PDB file of C-alpha atoms and ligand atoms in Angstrom:
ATOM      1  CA  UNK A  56       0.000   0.000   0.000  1.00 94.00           C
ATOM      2  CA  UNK A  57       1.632   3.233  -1.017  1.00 98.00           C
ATOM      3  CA  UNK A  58       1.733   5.826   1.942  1.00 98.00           C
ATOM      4  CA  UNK A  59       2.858   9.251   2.170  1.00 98.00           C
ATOM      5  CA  UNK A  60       4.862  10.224   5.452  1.00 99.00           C
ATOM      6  CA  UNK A  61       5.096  14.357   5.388  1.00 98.00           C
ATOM      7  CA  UNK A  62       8.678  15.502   6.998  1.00 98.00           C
ATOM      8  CA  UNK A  63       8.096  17.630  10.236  1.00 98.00           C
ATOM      9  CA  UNK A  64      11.348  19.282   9.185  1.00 97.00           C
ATOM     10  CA  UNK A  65      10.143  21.496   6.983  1.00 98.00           C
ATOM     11  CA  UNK A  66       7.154  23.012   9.026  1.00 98.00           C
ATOM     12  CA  UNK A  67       6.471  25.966  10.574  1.00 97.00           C
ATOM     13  CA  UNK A  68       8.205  24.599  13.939  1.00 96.00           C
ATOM     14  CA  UNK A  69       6.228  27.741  15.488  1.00 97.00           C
ATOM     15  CA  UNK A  70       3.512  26.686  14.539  1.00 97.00           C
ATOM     16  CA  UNK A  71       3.624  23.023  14.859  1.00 97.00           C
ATOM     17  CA  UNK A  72       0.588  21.587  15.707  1.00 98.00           C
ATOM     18  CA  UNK A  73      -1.613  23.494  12.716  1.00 98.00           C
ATOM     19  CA  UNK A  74       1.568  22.191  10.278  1.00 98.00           C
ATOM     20  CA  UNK A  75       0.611  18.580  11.483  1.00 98.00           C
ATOM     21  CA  UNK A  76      -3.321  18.664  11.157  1.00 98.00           C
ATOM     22  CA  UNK A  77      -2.708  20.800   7.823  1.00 98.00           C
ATOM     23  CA  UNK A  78      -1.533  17.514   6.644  1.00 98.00           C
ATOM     24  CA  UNK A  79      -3.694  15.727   8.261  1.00 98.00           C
ATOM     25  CA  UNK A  80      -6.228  17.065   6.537  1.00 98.00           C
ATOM     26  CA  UNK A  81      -4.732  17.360   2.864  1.00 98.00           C
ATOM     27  CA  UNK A  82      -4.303  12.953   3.338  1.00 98.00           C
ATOM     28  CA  UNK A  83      -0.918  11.984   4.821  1.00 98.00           C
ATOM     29  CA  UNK A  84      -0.698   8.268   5.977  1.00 98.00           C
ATOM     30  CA  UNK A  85       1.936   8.977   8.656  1.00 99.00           C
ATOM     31  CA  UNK A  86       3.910  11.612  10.168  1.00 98.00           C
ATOM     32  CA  UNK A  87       7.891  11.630   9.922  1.00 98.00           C
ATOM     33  CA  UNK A  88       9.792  12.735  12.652  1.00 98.00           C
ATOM     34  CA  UNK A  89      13.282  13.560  11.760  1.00 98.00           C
ATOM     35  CA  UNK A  90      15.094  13.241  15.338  1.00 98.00           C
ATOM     36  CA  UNK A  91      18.807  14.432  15.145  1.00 98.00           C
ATOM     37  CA  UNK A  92      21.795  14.301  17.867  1.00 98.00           C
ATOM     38  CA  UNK A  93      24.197  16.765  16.191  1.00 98.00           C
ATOM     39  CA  UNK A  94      26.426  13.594  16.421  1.00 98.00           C
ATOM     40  CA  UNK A  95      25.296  11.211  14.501  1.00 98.00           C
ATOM     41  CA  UNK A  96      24.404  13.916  12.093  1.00 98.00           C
ATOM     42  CA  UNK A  97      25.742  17.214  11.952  1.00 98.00           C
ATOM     43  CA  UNK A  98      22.521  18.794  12.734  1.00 98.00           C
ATOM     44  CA  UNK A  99      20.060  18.689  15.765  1.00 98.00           C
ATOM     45  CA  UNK A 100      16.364  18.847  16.041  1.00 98.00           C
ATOM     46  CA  UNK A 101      14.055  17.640  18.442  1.00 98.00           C
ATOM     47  CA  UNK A 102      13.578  14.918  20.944  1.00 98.00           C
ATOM     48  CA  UNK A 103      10.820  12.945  23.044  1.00 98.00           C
ATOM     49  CA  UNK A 104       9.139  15.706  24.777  1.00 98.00           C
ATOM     50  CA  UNK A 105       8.274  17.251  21.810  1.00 98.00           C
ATOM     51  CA  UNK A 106       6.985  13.988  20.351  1.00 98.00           C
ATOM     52  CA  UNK A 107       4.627  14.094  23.443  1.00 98.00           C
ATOM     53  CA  UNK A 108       3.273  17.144  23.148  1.00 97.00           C
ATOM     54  CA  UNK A 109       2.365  17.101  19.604  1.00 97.00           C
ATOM     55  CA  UNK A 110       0.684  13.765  20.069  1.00 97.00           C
ATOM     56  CA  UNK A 111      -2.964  15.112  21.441  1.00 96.00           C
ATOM     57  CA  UNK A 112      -2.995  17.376  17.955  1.00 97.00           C
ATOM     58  CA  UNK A 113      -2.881  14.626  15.446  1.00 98.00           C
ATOM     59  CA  UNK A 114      -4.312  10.496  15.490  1.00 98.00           C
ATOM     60  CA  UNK A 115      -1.382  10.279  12.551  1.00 98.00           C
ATOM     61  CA  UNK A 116       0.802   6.887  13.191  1.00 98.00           C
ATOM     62  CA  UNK A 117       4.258   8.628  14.028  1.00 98.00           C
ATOM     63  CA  UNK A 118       6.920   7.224  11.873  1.00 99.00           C
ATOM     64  CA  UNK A 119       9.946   8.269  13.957  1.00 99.00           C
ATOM     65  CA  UNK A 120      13.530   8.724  12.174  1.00 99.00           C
ATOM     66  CA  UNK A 121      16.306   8.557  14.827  1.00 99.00           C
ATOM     67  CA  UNK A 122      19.701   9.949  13.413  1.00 99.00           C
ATOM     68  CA  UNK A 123      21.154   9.253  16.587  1.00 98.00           C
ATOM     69  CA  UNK A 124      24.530   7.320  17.643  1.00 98.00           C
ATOM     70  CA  UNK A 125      22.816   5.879  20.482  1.00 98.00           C
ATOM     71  CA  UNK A 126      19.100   4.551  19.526  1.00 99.00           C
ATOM     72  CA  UNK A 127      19.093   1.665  22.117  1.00 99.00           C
ATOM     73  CA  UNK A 128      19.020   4.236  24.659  1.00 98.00           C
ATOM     74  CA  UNK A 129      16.453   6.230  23.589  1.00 98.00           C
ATOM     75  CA  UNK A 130      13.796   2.958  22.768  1.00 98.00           C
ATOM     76  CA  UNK A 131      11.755   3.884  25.978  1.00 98.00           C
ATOM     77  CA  UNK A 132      11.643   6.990  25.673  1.00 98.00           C
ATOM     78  CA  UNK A 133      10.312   7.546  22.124  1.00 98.00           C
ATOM     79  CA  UNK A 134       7.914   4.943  22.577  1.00 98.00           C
ATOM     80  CA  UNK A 135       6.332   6.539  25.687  1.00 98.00           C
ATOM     81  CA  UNK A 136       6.291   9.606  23.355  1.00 98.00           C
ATOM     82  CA  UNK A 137       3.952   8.237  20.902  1.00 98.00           C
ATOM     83  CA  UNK A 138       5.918   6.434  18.402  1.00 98.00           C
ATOM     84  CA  UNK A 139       4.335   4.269  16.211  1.00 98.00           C
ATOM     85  CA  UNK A 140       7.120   3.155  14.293  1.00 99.00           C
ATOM     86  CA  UNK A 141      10.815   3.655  15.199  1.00 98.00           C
ATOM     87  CA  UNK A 142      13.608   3.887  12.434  1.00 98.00           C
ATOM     88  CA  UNK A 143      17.082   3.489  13.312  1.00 99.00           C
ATOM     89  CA  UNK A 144      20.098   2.984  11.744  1.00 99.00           C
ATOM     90  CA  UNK A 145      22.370   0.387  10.693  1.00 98.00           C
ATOM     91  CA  UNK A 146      25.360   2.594  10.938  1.00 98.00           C
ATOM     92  CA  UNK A 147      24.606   3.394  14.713  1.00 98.00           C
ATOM     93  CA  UNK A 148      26.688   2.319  17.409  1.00 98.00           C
ATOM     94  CA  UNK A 149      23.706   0.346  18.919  1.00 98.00           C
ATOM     95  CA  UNK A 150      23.230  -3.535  18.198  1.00 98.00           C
ATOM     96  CA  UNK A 151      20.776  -3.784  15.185  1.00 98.00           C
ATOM     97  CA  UNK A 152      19.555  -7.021  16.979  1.00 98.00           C
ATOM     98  CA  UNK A 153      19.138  -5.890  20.572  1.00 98.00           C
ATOM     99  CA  UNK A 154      17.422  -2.704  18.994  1.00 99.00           C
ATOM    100  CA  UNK A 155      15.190  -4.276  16.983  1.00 98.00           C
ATOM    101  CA  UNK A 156      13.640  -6.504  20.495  1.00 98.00           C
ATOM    102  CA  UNK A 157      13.283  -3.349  22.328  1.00 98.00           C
ATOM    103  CA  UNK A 158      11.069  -1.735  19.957  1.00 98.00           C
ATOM    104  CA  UNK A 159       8.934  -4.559  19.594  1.00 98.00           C
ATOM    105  CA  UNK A 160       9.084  -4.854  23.634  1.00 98.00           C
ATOM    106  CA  UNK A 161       7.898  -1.417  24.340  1.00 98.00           C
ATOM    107  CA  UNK A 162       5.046  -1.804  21.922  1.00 98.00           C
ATOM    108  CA  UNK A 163       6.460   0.327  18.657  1.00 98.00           C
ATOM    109  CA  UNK A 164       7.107  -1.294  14.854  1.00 98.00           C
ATOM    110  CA  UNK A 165      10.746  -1.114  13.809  1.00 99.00           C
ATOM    111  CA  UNK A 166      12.481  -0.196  10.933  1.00 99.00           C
ATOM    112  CA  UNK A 167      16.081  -0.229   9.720  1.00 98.00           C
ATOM    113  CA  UNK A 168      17.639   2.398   8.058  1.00 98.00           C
ATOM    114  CA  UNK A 169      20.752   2.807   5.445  1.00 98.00           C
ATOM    115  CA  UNK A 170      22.756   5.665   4.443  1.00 98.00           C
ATOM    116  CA  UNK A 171      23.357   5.744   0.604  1.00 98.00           C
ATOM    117  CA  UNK A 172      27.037   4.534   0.923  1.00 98.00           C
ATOM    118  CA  UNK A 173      25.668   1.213   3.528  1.00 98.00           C
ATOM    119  CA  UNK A 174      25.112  -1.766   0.923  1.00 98.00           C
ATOM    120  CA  UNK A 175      21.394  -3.383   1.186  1.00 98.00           C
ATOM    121  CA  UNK A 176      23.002  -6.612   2.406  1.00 97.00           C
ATOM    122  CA  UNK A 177      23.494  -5.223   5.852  1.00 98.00           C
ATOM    123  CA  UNK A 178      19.872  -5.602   6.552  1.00 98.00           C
ATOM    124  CA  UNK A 179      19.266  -8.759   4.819  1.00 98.00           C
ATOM    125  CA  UNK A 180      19.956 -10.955   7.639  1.00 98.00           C
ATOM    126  CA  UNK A 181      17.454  -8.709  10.094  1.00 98.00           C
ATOM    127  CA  UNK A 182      14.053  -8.275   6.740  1.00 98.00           C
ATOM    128  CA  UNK A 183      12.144 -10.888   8.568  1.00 98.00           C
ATOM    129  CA  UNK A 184      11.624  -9.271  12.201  1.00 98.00           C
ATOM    130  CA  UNK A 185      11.745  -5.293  10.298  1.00 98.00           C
ATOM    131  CA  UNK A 186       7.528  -3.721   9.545  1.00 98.00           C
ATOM    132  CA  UNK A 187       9.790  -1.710   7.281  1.00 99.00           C
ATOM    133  CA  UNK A 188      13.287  -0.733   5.936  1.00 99.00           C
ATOM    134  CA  UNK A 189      14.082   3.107   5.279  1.00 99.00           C
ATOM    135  CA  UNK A 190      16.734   3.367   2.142  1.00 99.00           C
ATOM    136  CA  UNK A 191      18.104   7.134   2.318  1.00 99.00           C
ATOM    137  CA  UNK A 192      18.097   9.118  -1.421  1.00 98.00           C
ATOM    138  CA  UNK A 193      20.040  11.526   0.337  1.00 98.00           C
ATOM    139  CA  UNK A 194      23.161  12.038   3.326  1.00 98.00           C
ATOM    140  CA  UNK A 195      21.147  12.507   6.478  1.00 98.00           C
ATOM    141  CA  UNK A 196      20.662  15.495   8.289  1.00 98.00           C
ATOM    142  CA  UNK A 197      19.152  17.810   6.297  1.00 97.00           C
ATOM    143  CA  UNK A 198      15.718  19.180   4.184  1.00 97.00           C
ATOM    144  CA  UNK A 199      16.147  20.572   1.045  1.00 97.00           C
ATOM    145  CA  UNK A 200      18.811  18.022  -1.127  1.00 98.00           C
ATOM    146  CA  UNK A 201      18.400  16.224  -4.627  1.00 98.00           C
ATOM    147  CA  UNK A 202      17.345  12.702  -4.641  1.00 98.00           C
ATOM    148  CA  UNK A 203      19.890  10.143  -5.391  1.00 98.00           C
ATOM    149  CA  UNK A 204      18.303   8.132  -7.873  1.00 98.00           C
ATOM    150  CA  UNK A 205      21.507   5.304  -7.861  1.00 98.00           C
ATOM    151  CA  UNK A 206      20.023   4.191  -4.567  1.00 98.00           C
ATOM    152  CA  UNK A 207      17.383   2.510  -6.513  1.00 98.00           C
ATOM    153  CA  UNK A 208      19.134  -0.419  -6.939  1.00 98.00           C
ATOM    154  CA  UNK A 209      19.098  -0.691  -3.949  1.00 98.00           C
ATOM    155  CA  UNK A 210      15.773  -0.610  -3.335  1.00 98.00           C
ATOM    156  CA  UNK A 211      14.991  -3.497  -6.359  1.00 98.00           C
ATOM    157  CA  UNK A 212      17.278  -5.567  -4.550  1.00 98.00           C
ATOM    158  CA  UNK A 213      15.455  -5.405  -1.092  1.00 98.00           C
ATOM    159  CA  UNK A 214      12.191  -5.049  -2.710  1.00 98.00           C
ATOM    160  CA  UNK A 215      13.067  -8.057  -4.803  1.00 98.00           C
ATOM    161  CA  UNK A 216      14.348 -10.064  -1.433  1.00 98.00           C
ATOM    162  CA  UNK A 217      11.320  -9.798   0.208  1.00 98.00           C
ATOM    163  CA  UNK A 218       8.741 -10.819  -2.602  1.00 97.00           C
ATOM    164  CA  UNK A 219      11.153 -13.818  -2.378  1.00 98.00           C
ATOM    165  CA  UNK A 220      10.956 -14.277   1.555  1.00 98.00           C
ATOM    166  CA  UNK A 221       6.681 -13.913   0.751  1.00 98.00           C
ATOM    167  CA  UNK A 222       7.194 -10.830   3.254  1.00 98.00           C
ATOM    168  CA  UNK A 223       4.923  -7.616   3.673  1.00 97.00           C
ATOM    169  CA  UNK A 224       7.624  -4.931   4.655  1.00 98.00           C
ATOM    170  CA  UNK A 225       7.351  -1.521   3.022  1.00 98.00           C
ATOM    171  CA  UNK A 226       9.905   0.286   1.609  1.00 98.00           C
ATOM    172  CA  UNK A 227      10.745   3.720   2.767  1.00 99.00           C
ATOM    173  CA  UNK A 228      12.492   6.659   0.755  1.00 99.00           C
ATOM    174  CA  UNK A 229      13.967   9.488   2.509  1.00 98.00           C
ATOM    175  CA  UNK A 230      15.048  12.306   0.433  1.00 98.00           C
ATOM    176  CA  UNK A 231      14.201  14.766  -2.208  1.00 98.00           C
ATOM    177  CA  UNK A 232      10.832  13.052  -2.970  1.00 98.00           C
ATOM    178  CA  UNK A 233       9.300  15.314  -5.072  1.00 98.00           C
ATOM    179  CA  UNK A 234       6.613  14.927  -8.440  1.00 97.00           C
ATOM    180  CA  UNK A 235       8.834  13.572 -10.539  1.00 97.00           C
ATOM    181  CA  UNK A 236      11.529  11.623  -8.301  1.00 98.00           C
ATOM    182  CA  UNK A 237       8.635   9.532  -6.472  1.00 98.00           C
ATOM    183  CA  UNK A 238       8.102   7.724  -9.641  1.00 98.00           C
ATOM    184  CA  UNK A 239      11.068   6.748  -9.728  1.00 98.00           C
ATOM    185  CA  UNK A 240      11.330   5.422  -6.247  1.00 98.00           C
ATOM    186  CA  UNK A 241       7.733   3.791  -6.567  1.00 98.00           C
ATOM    187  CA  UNK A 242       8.888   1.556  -9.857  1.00 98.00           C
ATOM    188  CA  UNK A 243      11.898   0.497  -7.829  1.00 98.00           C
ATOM    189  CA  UNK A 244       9.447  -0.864  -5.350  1.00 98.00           C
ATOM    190  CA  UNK A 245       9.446   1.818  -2.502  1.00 98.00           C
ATOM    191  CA  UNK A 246       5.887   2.047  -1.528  1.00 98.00           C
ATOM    192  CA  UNK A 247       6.231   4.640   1.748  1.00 99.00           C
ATOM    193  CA  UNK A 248       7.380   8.476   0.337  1.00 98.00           C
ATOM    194  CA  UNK A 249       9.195  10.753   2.950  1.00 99.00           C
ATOM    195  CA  UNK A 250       8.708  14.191   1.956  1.00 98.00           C
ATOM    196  CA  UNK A 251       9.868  17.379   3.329  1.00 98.00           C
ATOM    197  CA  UNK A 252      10.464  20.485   1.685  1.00 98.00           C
ATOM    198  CA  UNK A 253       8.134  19.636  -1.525  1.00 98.00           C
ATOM    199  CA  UNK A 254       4.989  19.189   0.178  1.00 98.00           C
ATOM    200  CA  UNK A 255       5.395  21.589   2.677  1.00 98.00           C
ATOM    201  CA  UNK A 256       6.446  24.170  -0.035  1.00 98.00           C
ATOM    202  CA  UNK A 257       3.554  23.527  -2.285  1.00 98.00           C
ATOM    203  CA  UNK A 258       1.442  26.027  -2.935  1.00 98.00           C
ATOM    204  CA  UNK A 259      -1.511  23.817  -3.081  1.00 98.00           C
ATOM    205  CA  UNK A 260      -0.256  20.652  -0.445  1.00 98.00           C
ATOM    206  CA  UNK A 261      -3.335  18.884  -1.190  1.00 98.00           C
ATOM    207  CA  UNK A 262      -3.141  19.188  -4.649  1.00 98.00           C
ATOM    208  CA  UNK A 263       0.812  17.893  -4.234  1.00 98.00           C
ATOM    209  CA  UNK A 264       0.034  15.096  -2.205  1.00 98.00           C
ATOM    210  CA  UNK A 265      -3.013  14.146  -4.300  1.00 98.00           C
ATOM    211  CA  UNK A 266      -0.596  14.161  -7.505  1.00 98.00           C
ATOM    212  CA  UNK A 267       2.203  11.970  -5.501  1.00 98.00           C
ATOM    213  CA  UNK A 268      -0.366   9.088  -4.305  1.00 98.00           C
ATOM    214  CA  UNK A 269      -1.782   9.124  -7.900  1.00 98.00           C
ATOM    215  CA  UNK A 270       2.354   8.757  -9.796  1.00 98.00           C
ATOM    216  CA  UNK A 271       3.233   6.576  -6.931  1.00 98.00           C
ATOM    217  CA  UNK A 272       0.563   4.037  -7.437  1.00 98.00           C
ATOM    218  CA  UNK A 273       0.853   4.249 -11.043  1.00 97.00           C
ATOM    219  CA  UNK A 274       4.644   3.451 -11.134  1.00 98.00           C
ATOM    220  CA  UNK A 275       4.343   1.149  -8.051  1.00 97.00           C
ATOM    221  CA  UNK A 276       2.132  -0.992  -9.913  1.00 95.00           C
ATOM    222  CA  UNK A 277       3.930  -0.684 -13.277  1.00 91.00           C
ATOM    223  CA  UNK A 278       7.248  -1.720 -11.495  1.00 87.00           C
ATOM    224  CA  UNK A 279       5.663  -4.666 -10.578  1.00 69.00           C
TER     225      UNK A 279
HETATM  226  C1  DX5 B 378      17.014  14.135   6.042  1.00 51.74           C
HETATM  227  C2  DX5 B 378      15.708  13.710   6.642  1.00 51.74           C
HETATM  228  C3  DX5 B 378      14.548  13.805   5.742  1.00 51.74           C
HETATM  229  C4  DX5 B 378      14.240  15.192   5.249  1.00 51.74           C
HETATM  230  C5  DX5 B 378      13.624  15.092   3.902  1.00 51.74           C
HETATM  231  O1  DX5 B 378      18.049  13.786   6.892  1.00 51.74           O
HETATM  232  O2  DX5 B 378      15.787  12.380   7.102  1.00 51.74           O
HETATM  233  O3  DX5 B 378      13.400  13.228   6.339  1.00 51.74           O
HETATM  234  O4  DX5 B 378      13.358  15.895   6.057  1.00 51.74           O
HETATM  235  O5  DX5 B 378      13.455  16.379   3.401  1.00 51.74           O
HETATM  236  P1  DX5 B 378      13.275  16.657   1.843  1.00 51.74           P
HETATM  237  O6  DX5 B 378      12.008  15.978   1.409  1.00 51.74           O
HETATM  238  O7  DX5 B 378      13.214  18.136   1.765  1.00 51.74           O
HETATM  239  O8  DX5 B 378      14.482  16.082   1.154  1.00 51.74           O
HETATM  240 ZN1   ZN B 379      13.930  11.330   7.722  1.00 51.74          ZN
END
């Protein structure tokens, strides 16, 4: 099922919670979180608390993006906070396995992330306990970059892995999704669309996202 996950990092962080129901309203499936450390990534964001407070102003799933060194740490946390899904990555410092158990402990779906230069075999061995793996079209840590359309093989290869394995994980895409790059992604087989700055740039968002669910389906189900 294609879904459209809107990037919190390029709202109106003063104005947060209209930002959130805005796309709400205009049809957004979840609601990306892009947590940063300033380590991990040379950037930093937001954390838990604000995860909390935002909550009451949206029934959106959170899909929660930790670009953190640490995620293990954090598990309780961001699942207290709301988190509906938890993406980490495979480049942490935390143990993909461990990590993995105490999302699914504390109630939250997770999700494995790679940075364009990690090869998809990393999170072969760990498709069959992930609700989703998150393949990055740009270098984390920041709105506003062009997509990197030679990740796509490496979303054909996962994509391909789990129609093999008779699996139901989604594909994420993280990066420069915009109305001509999430065709692209969609025919590789990516079927969830992060997207920031084009969405929350539009000068119609419903129109946008209405136009991205309509070319993602389309090449979705012509890449099948
Ligand atoms: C980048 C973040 C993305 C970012 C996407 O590190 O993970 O979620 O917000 O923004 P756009 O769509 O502008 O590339
Ligand atoms: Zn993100």
């Amino acid at each position: 099922m294609i879904k459209i996950s809107p990037s919190v990092l390029s709202c109106d962080y003063g104005r947060m919670a209209d930002e959130i129901k805005c796309m709400e309203e205009c049809g957004a499936d979840l609601l990306h979180i892009d947590v940063m450390d300033g380590h991990f990534v040379p950037n930093i964001t937001l954390g838990a608390p604000v995860c909390k407070c935002i909550k009451k102003y949206t029934s959106l799933p959170f899909d929660v993006h930790l670009m953190i060194s640490e995620p293990l740490k954090y598990i309780e946390d961001f699942c207290g906070a709301g988190a509906d899904i938890i993406c980490f990555h495979t480049e942490s410092e935390s143990d993909i396995g461990e990590t993995i158990d105490k999302i699914v402990e504390n109630g939250a779906k997770p999700a494995l992330a790679v940075k364009p230069n990690t090869a998809a075999d990393v999170v072969l061995p760990f498709l069959d306990r992930l609700s989703m793996v998150l393949v990055m079209t740009v270098e984390p840590g920041f709105g506003g970059q062009s997509f990197m359309a030679d990740q796509m093989e490496k979303v054909r290869k996962i994509r391909s892995e789990i129609r093999k394995r008779g699996l139901k994980t989604d594909i994420e895409v993280d990066g420069g999704i915009n109305g001509e790059t999430i065709g692209v992604a969609a025919a590789a087989g990516a079927n969830v669309f992060v997207s920031g700055s084009a969405l929350f740039g539009a000068p119609d968002r419903k129109k946008a996202m209405d136009e991205f669910k309509e070319k993602a389906r389309k090449a979705f189900e012509r890449g099948v």
